[in-house]
mmCIF file of C-alpha atoms in Angstrom:
data_model
loop_
_atom_site.group_PDB
_atom_site.id
_atom_site.type_symbol
_atom_site.label_atom_id
_atom_site.label_comp_id
_atom_site.label_asym_id
_atom_site.label_seq_id
_atom_site.Cartn_x
_atom_site.Cartn_y
_atom_site.Cartn_z
ATOM 1 C CA MET A 1 -28.433 -5.656 -22.184
ATOM 2 C CA LYS A 2 -26.050 -8.494 -22.906
ATOM 3 C CA PHE A 3 -22.778 -8.721 -20.975
ATOM 4 C CA GLN A 4 -19.755 -8.509 -23.250
ATOM 5 C CA ARG A 5 -16.442 -9.900 -22.190
ATOM 6 C CA PRO A 6 -13.586 -7.342 -22.509
ATOM 7 C CA HIS A 7 -11.173 -7.900 -25.373
ATOM 8 C CA PHE A 8 -7.731 -9.091 -24.271
ATOM 9 C CA LYS A 9 -4.649 -9.218 -26.387
ATOM 10 C CA GLN A 10 -1.887 -11.765 -26.017
ATOM 11 C CA LYS A 11 1.716 -10.750 -25.317
ATOM 12 C CA GLN A 12 4.584 -13.136 -25.809
ATOM 13 C CA HIS A 13 6.593 -13.438 -22.591
ATOM 14 C CA ARG A 14 10.372 -13.652 -22.894
ATOM 15 C CA HIS A 15 10.251 -17.238 -21.560
ATOM 16 C CA GLY A 16 7.783 -18.300 -24.244
ATOM 17 C CA ARG A 17 4.618 -18.011 -22.140
ATOM 18 C CA LYS A 18 1.774 -15.871 -23.389
ATOM 19 C CA GLN A 19 0.374 -13.156 -21.174
ATOM 20 C CA SER A 20 -3.020 -11.447 -21.427
ATOM 21 C CA PHE A 21 -4.012 -7.949 -20.353
ATOM 22 C CA GLY A 22 -6.786 -5.581 -21.315
ATOM 23 C CA ASN A 23 -5.836 -3.348 -24.260
ATOM 24 C CA ASP A 24 -5.566 -0.267 -22.061
ATOM 25 C CA ARG A 25 -3.171 -1.913 -19.583
ATOM 26 C CA ALA A 26 -0.727 -3.980 -21.617
ATOM 27 C CA VAL A 27 2.333 -4.405 -19.400
ATOM 28 C CA ASP A 28 5.225 -6.803 -19.829
ATOM 29 C CA GLY A 29 5.461 -9.096 -16.800
ATOM 30 C CA SER A 30 9.210 -9.603 -17.311
ATOM 31 C CA GLN A 31 9.870 -6.190 -15.716
ATOM 32 C CA GLY A 32 10.608 -5.955 -12.009
ATOM 33 C CA PHE A 33 10.898 -8.723 -9.436
ATOM 34 C CA PRO A 34 8.422 -11.165 -7.802
ATOM 35 C CA LEU A 35 6.131 -9.876 -5.042
ATOM 36 C CA THR A 36 7.578 -12.572 -2.755
ATOM 37 C CA GLU A 37 10.876 -10.620 -2.599
ATOM 38 C CA VAL A 38 9.398 -7.530 -0.897
ATOM 39 C CA GLN A 39 9.646 -6.446 2.735
ATOM 40 C CA SER A 40 6.989 -5.109 5.099
ATOM 41 C CA GLY A 41 6.526 -1.364 4.736
ATOM 42 C CA GLN A 42 7.754 -1.233 1.154
ATOM 43 C CA GLN A 43 5.679 0.449 -1.564
ATOM 44 C CA VAL A 44 5.733 -1.137 -5.010
ATOM 45 C CA ARG A 45 4.037 -0.740 -8.379
ATOM 46 C CA LEU A 46 2.427 -3.817 -9.922
ATOM 47 C CA MET A 47 4.067 -4.343 -13.315
ATOM 48 C CA GLY A 48 2.484 -7.546 -14.574
ATOM 49 C CA VAL A 49 2.016 -11.280 -14.181
ATOM 50 C CA ARG A 50 4.466 -13.987 -15.269
ATOM 51 C CA ASP A 51 1.812 -16.647 -15.671
ATOM 52 C CA ARG A 52 -1.701 -16.832 -17.107
ATOM 53 C CA ARG A 53 -3.373 -15.854 -13.823
ATOM 54 C CA VAL A 54 -4.487 -12.450 -15.022
ATOM 55 C CA GLN A 55 -8.186 -13.088 -14.419
ATOM 56 C CA ARG A 56 -7.495 -14.013 -10.768
ATOM 57 C CA LEU A 57 -5.573 -10.766 -10.436
ATOM 58 C CA LEU A 58 -8.359 -8.693 -11.990
ATOM 59 C CA ASN A 59 -11.004 -10.465 -9.863
ATOM 60 C CA ARG A 60 -9.144 -9.344 -6.745
ATOM 61 C CA GLY A 61 -9.328 -5.707 -7.867
ATOM 62 C CA LEU A 62 -5.677 -5.387 -8.872
ATOM 63 C CA SER A 63 -4.367 -4.363 -12.245
ATOM 64 C CA PRO A 64 -0.951 -3.475 -13.676
ATOM 65 C CA GLY A 65 0.121 0.019 -12.647
ATOM 66 C CA ASP A 66 -1.496 -0.120 -9.188
ATOM 67 C CA VAL A 67 0.591 0.993 -6.197
ATOM 68 C CA LEU A 68 0.672 -1.515 -3.321
ATOM 69 C CA THR A 69 1.819 -1.039 0.266
ATOM 70 C CA ILE A 70 3.251 -4.220 1.761
ATOM 71 C CA LEU A 71 1.743 -4.810 5.203
ATOM 72 C CA ASN A 72 3.130 -8.254 6.019
ATOM 73 C CA VAL A 73 5.208 -10.975 4.381
ATOM 74 C CA GLN A 74 4.808 -14.510 5.769
ATOM 75 C CA ASN A 75 7.567 -17.131 5.824
ATOM 76 C CA SER A 76 5.315 -19.247 3.589
ATOM 77 C CA GLY A 77 5.569 -16.592 0.858
ATOM 78 C CA SER A 78 2.042 -15.201 1.143
ATOM 79 C CA VAL A 79 1.828 -11.402 1.265
ATOM 80 C CA LEU A 80 -0.691 -9.003 2.842
ATOM 81 C CA VAL A 81 -0.962 -5.770 0.833
ATOM 82 C CA SER A 82 -3.076 -2.647 0.889
ATOM 83 C CA MET A 83 -4.163 -0.468 -1.980
ATOM 84 C CA GLY A 84 -5.905 2.636 -0.681
ATOM 85 C CA GLU A 85 -8.569 1.420 1.757
ATOM 86 C CA MET A 86 -8.531 -2.148 0.395
ATOM 87 C CA ARG A 87 -6.486 -4.971 1.972
ATOM 88 C CA LEU A 88 -5.680 -8.193 0.151
ATOM 89 C CA SER A 89 -3.990 -11.417 1.126
ATOM 90 C CA ILE A 90 -2.123 -12.920 -1.817
ATOM 91 C CA GLY A 91 -1.078 -16.563 -1.664
ATOM 92 C CA ALA A 92 2.532 -17.603 -2.202
ATOM 93 C CA GLY A 93 1.866 -19.103 -5.646
ATOM 94 C CA LEU A 94 0.233 -15.985 -7.065
ATOM 95 C CA ALA A 95 2.711 -13.678 -5.266
ATOM 96 C CA GLN A 96 5.591 -15.499 -6.998
ATOM 97 C CA ASP A 97 4.048 -14.689 -10.400
ATOM 98 C CA LEU A 98 3.203 -11.027 -9.674
ATOM 99 C CA MET A 99 5.998 -8.787 -10.914
ATOM 100 C CA VAL A 100 6.492 -5.485 -9.085
ATOM 101 C CA MET A 101 8.924 -2.557 -9.074
ATOM 102 C CA GLU A 102 9.909 -0.536 -6.036
ATOM 103 C CA LEU A 103 8.599 3.015 -6.088
ATOM 104 C CA ASN A 104 11.268 5.658 -6.476
ATOM 105 C CA PRO A 105 12.421 6.482 -2.908
ATOM 106 C CA SER A 106 13.313 10.048 -3.944
ATOM 107 C CA LEU A 107 9.633 10.668 -4.731
ATOM 108 C CA MET A 108 8.723 9.563 -1.203
ATOM 109 C CA GLU A 109 11.382 11.892 0.243
ATOM 110 C CA GLU A 110 10.001 14.786 -1.837
ATOM 111 C CA LYS A 111 6.548 14.106 -0.448
ATOM 112 C CA GLU A 112 8.010 13.986 3.058
ATOM 113 C CA SER A 113 9.725 17.358 2.664
ATOM 114 C CA GLU A 114 6.563 18.993 1.273
ATOM 115 C CA THR A 115 4.468 17.762 4.208
ATOM 116 C CA LYS A 116 6.093 18.847 7.449
ATOM 117 C CA MET A 117 3.066 18.073 9.660
ATOM 118 C CA SER A 118 3.209 15.072 11.962
ATOM 119 C CA LEU A 119 0.278 13.477 13.769
ATOM 120 C CA ASN A 120 1.459 15.270 16.937
ATOM 121 C CA ASP A 121 0.604 18.617 15.280
ATOM 122 C CA LEU A 122 -3.136 17.866 14.981
ATOM 123 C CA SER A 123 -5.608 18.829 17.697
ATOM 124 C CA VAL A 124 -8.546 16.826 19.085
ATOM 125 C CA GLY A 125 -11.356 16.533 16.527
ATOM 126 C CA ALA A 126 -9.061 17.139 13.547
ATOM 127 C CA MET A 127 -9.316 14.780 10.588
ATOM 128 C CA GLY A 128 -6.220 13.779 8.693
ATOM 129 C CA LYS A 129 -4.778 11.499 6.071
ATOM 130 C CA VAL A 130 -1.510 9.552 6.321
ATOM 131 C CA VAL A 131 0.948 10.774 3.677
ATOM 132 C CA SER A 132 4.155 8.889 4.548
ATOM 133 C CA TYR A 133 6.593 8.134 7.361
ATOM 134 C CA THR A 134 9.666 9.941 8.675
ATOM 135 C CA GLN A 135 13.095 8.331 8.484
ATOM 136 C CA ALA A 136 12.986 7.911 12.278
ATOM 137 C CA ALA A 137 9.822 5.762 12.055
ATOM 138 C CA ARG A 138 11.565 2.876 10.280
ATOM 139 C CA GLU A 139 11.918 0.733 13.424
ATOM 140 C CA TYR A 140 8.158 0.662 14.138
ATOM 141 C CA LYS A 141 6.828 1.256 10.616
ATOM 142 C CA GLY A 142 5.620 -2.365 10.413
ATOM 143 C CA LYS A 143 3.575 -1.852 13.582
ATOM 144 C CA LEU A 144 1.969 1.308 12.147
ATOM 145 C CA LEU A 145 1.176 -0.490 8.883
ATOM 146 C CA SER A 146 -0.380 -3.455 10.698
ATOM 147 C CA MET A 147 -2.610 -1.044 12.640
ATOM 148 C CA GLY A 148 -4.006 0.251 9.333
ATOM 149 C CA LEU A 149 -1.994 3.469 9.169
ATOM 150 C CA THR A 150 -1.069 3.043 5.513
ATOM 151 C CA PRO A 151 -0.500 5.969 3.130
ATOM 152 C CA GLY A 152 -3.912 7.367 2.187
ATOM 153 C CA ALA A 153 -5.671 6.099 5.339
ATOM 154 C CA ARG A 154 -7.988 8.708 6.877
ATOM 155 C CA PHE A 155 -8.298 9.124 10.638
ATOM 156 C CA THR A 156 -9.746 11.385 13.349
ATOM 157 C CA VAL A 157 -7.877 12.518 16.460
ATOM 158 C CA THR A 158 -10.211 11.624 19.349
ATOM 159 C CA ARG A 159 -8.109 12.358 22.428
ATOM 160 C CA VAL A 160 -4.732 13.704 23.467
ATOM 161 C CA ALA A 161 -3.541 12.983 27.004
ATOM 162 C CA PRO A 162 -2.663 16.035 29.147
ATOM 163 C CA LEU A 163 1.080 15.575 28.616
ATOM 164 C CA GLY A 164 0.610 14.628 24.941
ATOM 165 C CA ASP A 165 1.228 10.914 25.418
ATOM 166 C CA PRO A 166 -0.664 8.863 24.234
ATOM 167 C CA ILE A 167 -2.684 10.212 21.315
ATOM 168 C CA ALA A 168 -5.961 8.403 20.548
ATOM 169 C CA ILE A 169 -7.252 8.226 16.978
ATOM 170 C CA THR A 170 -9.987 6.421 15.070
ATOM 171 C CA VAL A 171 -8.933 4.823 11.779
ATOM 172 C CA ARG A 172 -11.153 2.530 9.670
ATOM 173 C CA GLY A 173 -13.582 2.232 12.589
ATOM 174 C CA PHE A 174 -10.922 1.120 15.084
ATOM 175 C CA HIS A 175 -9.750 3.090 18.115
ATOM 176 C CA LEU A 176 -5.970 3.226 18.422
ATOM 177 C CA SER A 177 -3.595 4.741 20.963
ATOM 178 C CA LEU A 178 -0.201 5.856 19.736
ATOM 179 C CA ARG A 179 2.803 6.855 21.789
ATOM 180 C CA ARG A 180 4.086 10.334 21.106
ATOM 181 C CA GLN A 181 7.181 8.939 19.349
ATOM 182 C CA GLU A 182 5.010 6.785 17.024
ATOM 183 C CA ALA A 183 2.744 9.743 16.238
ATOM 184 C CA ALA A 184 5.792 11.884 15.412
ATOM 185 C CA GLY A 185 6.832 9.276 12.819
ATOM 186 C CA LEU A 186 3.612 9.702 10.815
ATOM 187 C CA LEU A 187 3.581 12.503 8.251
ATOM 188 C CA VAL A 188 -0.006 13.599 7.702
ATOM 189 C CA GLU A 189 -2.100 16.269 6.068
ATOM 190 C CA GLU A 190 -5.238 17.723 7.581
ATOM 191 C CA VAL A 191 -8.417 17.088 5.586
ATOM 192 C CA GLU A 192 -11.857 18.639 5.680
ATOM 193 C CA SER A 193 -14.732 16.490 6.917
#
């Protein structure tokens, strides 16, 4: 069987540059703002690319419409993002050309109100999935993100100290200990094994 290259169509960018995307994902890169303008902990939707670097984007597993969680933003402009279980480091040059839009915060608040269970509510041996963060968790949200506790991340509660502090979990093969206050900031849902 012979490999066939996917058909791409050209879009004229408002600044005169042409932009290519697969037919099923044609998105105008002039929407949104550059990925370099985000902050750690923010969730954004990838809208497009301002330059002709689409193939680099697709090779990294990203495509327009994907939701990204920002894990870390370096002073140099490079950005560490996660998409589901995947983590990617995006250099400053490419990050400047990736156009994103912030996800609607009211949708995140709706999700938060629907899911009233925090990590503190799970017992030893329970498996869960991170849904979002409480408003109170904002001050240490970056720490939780850097530990791999991104929305969608699955974990197992392995130990709870007698007084409930700390709580030990396993996430992505790593053993983590969370203070009770940190665990209370994670909104989760219990999942079946």
